[in-house]
Short mmCIF file of N, CA and C in Angstrom, two decimals:
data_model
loop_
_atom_site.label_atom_id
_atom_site.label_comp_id
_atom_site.label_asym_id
_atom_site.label_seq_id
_atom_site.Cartn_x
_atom_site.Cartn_y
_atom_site.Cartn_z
N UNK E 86 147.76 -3.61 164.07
CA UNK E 86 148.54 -2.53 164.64
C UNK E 86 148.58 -1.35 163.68
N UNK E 87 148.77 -1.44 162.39
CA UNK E 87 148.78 -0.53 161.06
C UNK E 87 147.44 -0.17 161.41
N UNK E 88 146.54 -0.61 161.58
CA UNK E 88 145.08 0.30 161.60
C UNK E 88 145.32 1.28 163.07
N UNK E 89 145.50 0.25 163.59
CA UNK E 89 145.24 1.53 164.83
C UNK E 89 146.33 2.66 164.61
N UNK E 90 147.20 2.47 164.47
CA UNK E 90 148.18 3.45 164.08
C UNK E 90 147.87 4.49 162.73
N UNK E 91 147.03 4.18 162.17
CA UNK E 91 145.96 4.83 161.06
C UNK E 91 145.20 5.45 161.61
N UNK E 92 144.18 4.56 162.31
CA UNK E 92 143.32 5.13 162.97
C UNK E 92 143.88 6.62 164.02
N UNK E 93 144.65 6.63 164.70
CA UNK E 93 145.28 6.97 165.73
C UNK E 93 145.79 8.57 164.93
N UNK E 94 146.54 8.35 163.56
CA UNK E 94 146.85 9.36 162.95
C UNK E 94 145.45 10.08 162.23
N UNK E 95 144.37 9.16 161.93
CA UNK E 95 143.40 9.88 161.88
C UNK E 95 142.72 10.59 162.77
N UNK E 96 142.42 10.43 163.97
CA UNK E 96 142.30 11.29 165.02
C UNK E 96 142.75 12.15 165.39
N UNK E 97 144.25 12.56 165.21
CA UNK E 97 145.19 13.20 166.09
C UNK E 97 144.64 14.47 164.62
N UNK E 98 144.64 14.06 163.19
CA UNK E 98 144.40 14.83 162.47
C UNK E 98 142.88 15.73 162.55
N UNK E 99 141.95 15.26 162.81
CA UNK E 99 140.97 15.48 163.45
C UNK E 99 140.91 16.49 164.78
N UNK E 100 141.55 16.29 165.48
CA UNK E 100 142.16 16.88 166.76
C UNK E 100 142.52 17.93 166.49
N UNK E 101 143.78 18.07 165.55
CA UNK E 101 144.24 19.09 165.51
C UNK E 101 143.52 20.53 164.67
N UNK E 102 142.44 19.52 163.02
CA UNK E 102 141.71 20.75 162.72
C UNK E 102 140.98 21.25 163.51
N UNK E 103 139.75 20.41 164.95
CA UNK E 103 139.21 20.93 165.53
C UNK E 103 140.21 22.19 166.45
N UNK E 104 140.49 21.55 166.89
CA UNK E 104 141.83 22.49 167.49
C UNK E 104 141.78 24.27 166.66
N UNK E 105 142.35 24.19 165.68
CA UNK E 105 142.60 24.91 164.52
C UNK E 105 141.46 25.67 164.67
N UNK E 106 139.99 24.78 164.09
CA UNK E 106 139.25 25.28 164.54
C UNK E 106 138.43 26.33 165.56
N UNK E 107 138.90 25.79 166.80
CA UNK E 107 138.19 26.25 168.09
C UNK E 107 139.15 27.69 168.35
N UNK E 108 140.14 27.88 167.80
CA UNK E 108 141.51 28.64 168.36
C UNK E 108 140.94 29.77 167.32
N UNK E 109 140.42 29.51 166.08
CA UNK E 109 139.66 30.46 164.96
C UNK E 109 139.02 30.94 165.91
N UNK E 110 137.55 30.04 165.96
CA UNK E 110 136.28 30.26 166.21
C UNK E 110 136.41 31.50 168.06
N UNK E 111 137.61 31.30 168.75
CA UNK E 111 137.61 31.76 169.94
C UNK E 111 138.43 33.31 169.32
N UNK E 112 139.05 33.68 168.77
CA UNK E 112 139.94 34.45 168.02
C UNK E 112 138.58 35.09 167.45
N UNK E 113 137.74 34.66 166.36
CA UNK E 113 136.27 35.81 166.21
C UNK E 113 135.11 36.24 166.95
N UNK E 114 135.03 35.74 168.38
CA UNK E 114 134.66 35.84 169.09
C UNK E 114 135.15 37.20 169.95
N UNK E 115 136.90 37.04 170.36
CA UNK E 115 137.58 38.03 170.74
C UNK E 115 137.22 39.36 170.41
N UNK E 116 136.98 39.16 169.02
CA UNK E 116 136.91 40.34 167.67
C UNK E 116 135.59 40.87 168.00
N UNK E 117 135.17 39.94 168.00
CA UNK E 117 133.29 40.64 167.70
C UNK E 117 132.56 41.36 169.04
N UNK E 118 133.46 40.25 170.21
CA UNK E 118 133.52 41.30 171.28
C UNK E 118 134.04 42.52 171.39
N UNK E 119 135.20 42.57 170.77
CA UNK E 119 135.74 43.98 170.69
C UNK E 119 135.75 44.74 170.07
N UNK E 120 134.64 44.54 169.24
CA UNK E 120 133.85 45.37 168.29
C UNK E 120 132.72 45.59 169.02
N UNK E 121 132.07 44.86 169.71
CA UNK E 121 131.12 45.26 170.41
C UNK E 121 131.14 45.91 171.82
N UNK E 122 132.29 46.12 172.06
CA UNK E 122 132.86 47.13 173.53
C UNK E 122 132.96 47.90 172.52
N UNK E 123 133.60 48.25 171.48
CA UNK E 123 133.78 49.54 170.88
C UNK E 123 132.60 50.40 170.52
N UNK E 124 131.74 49.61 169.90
CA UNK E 124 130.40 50.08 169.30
C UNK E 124 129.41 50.84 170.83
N UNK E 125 129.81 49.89 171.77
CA UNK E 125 128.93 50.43 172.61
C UNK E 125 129.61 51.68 173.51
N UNK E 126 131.01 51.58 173.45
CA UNK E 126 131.53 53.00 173.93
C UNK E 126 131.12 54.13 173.06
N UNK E 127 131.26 54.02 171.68
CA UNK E 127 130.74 54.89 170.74
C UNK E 127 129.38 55.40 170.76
N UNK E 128 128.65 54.70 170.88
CA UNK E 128 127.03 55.07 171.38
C UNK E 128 127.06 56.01 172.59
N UNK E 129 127.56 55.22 173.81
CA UNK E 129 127.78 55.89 175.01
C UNK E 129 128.36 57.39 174.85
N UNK E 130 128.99 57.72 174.01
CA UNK E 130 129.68 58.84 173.68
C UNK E 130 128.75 59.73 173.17
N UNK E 131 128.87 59.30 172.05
CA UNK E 131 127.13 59.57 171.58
C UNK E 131 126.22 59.83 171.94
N UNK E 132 125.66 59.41 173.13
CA UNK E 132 124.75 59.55 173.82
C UNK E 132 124.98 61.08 174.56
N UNK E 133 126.17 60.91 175.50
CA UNK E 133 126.98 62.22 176.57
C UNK E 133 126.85 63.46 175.49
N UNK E 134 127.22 63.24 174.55
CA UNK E 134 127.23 64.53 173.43
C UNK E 134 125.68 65.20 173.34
N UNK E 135 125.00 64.08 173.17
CA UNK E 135 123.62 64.25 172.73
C UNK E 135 123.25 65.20 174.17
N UNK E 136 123.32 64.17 174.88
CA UNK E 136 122.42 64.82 176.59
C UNK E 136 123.19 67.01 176.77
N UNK E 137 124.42 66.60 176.74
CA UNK E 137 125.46 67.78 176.43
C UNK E 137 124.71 68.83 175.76
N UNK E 138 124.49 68.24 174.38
CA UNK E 138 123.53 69.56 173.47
C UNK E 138 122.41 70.03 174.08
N UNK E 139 121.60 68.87 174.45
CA UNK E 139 120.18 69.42 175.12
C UNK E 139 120.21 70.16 176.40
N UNK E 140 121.41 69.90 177.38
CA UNK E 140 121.58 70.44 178.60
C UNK E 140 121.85 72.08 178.05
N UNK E 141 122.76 72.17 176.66
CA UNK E 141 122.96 73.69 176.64
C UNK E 141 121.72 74.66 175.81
N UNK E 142 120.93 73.74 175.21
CA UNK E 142 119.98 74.04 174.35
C UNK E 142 118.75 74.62 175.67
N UNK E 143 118.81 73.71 176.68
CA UNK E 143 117.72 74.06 177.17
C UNK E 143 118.29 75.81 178.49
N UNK E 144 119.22 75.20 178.54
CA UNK E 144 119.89 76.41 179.24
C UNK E 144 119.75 78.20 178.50
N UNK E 145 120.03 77.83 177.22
CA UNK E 145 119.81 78.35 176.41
C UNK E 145 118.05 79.08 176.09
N UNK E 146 117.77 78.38 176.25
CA UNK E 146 116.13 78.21 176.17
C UNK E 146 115.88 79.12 177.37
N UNK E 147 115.93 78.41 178.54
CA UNK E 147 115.79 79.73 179.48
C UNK E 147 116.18 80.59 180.09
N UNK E 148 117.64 81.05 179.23
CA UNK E 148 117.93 82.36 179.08
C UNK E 148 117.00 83.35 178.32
N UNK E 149 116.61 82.22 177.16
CA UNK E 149 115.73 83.16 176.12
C UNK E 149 114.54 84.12 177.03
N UNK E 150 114.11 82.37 177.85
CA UNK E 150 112.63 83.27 178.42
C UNK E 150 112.97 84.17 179.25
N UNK E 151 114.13 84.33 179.74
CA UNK E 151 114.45 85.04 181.03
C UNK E 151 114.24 86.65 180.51
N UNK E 152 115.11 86.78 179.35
CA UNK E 152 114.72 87.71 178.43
C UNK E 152 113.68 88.54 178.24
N UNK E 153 113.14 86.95 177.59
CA UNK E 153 111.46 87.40 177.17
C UNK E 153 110.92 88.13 178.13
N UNK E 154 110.79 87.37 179.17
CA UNK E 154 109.84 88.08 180.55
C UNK E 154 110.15 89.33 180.56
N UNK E 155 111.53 89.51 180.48
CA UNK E 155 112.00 91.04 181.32
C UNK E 155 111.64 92.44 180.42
N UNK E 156 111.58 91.89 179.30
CA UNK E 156 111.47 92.61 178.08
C UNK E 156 110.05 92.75 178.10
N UNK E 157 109.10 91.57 178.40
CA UNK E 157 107.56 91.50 178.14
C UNK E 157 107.66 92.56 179.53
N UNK E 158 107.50 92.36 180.79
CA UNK E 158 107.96 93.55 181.85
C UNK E 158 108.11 94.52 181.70
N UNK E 159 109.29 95.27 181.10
CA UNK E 159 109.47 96.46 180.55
C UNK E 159 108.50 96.88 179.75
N UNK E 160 108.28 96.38 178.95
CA UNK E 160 106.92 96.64 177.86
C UNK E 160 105.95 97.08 178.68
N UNK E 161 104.99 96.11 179.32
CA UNK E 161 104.50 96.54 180.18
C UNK E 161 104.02 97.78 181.35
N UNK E 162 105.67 97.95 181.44
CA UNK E 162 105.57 98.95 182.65
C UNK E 162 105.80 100.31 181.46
N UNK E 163 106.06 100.24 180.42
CA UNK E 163 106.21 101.67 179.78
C UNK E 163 104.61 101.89 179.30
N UNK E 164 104.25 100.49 178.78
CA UNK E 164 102.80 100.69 178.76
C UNK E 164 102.17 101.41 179.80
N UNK E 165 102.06 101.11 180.97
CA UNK E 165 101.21 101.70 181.99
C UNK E 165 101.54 103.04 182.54
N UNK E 166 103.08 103.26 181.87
CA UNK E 166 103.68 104.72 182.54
C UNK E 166 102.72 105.83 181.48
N UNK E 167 102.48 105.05 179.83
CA UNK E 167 102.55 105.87 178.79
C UNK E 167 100.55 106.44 178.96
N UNK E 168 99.73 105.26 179.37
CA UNK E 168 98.54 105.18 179.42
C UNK E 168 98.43 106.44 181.13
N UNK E 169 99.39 106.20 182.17
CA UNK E 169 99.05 107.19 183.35
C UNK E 169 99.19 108.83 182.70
N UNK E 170 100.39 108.78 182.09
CA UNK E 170 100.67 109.96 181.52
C UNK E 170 99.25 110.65 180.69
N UNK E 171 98.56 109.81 179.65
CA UNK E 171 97.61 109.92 178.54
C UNK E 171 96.50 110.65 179.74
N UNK E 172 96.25 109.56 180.77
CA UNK E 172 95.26 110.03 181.14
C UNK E 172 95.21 111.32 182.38
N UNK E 173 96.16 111.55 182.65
CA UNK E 173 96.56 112.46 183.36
C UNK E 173 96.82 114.02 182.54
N UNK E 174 97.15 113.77 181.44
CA UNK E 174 96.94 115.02 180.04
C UNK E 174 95.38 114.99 179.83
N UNK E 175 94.39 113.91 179.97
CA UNK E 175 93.39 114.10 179.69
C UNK E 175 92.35 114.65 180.49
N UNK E 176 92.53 114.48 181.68
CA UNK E 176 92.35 115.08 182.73
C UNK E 176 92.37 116.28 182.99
N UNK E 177 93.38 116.61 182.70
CA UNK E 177 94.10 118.11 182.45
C UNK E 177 93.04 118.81 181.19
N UNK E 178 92.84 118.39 180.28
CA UNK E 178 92.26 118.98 179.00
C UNK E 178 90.77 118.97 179.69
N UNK E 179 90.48 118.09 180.07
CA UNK E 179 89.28 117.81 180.64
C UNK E 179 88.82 118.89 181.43
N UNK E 180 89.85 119.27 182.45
CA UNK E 180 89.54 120.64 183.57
C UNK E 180 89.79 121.99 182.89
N UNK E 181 90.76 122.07 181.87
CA UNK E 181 90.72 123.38 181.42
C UNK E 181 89.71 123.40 180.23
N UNK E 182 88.68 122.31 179.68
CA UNK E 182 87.78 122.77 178.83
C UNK E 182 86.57 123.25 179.35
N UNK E 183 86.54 122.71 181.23
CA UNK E 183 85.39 122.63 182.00
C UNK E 183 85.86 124.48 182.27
N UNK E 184 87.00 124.77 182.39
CA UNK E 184 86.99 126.26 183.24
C UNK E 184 86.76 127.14 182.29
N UNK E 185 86.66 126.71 180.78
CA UNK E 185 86.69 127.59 179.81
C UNK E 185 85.16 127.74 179.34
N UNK E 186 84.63 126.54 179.33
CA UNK E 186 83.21 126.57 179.50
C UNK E 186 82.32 127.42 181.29
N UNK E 187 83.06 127.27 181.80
CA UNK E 187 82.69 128.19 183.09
C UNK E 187 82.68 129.66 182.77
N UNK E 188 83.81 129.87 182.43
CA UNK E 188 84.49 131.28 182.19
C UNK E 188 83.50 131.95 181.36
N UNK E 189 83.41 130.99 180.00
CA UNK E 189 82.20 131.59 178.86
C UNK E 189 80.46 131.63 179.44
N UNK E 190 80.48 130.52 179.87
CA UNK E 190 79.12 131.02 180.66
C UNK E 190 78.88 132.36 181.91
N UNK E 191 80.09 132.27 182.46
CA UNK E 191 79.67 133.86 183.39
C UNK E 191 79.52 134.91 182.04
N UNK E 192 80.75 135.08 181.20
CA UNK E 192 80.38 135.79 180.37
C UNK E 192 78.78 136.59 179.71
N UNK E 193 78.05 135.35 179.83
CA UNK E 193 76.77 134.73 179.34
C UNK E 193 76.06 136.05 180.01
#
């Protein structure tokens, strides 16, 4: 009867470190999960920020070109105003060197 009653207290002791045990082992588990919901909200966040920058970067971006174009445009069109003008003075020089050469030849 002393043994089993030994025995019996050896078990229950057994029992209870597993116990002890499992109540740990479920307790760092808790943890590591909730370190790992945290970690992955943090990423996730992380992430929204990230996408965030590039959404304004690129927005950004084609404002630039919007710019660019209008400006490359303008350029453009002063170019072609400045070249009609050129050749329209040249034209001009062109006919009054022809009437002056006319003029000097009746002279002739």
């Amino acid at each position: 009867r002393q043994s089993a009653e030994s025995r019996q207290q050896s078990l229950a002791a057994q029992l209870e470190s597993v116990s002890k045990l499992l109540a740990q082992s479920q307790a760092d588990h808790r943890e590591l999960l909730a370190g790992s919901v945290s970690e992955q909200m943090r990423l996730t966040h992380a992430v929204r920020e990230a996408e965030d920058r590039l959404a304004k970067l690129a927005a950004e971006r084609r404002s630039a070109d919007d710019v660019g174009a209008a400006a490359r445009r303008e350029a453009e069109e002063a170019l072609r105003m400045e070249t009609r003008r050129l050749e329209e003075k040249g034209a001009k020089e062109a006919k009054a060197r022809e009437a002056a050469h006319e003029a000097a030849y009746k002279e002739l």
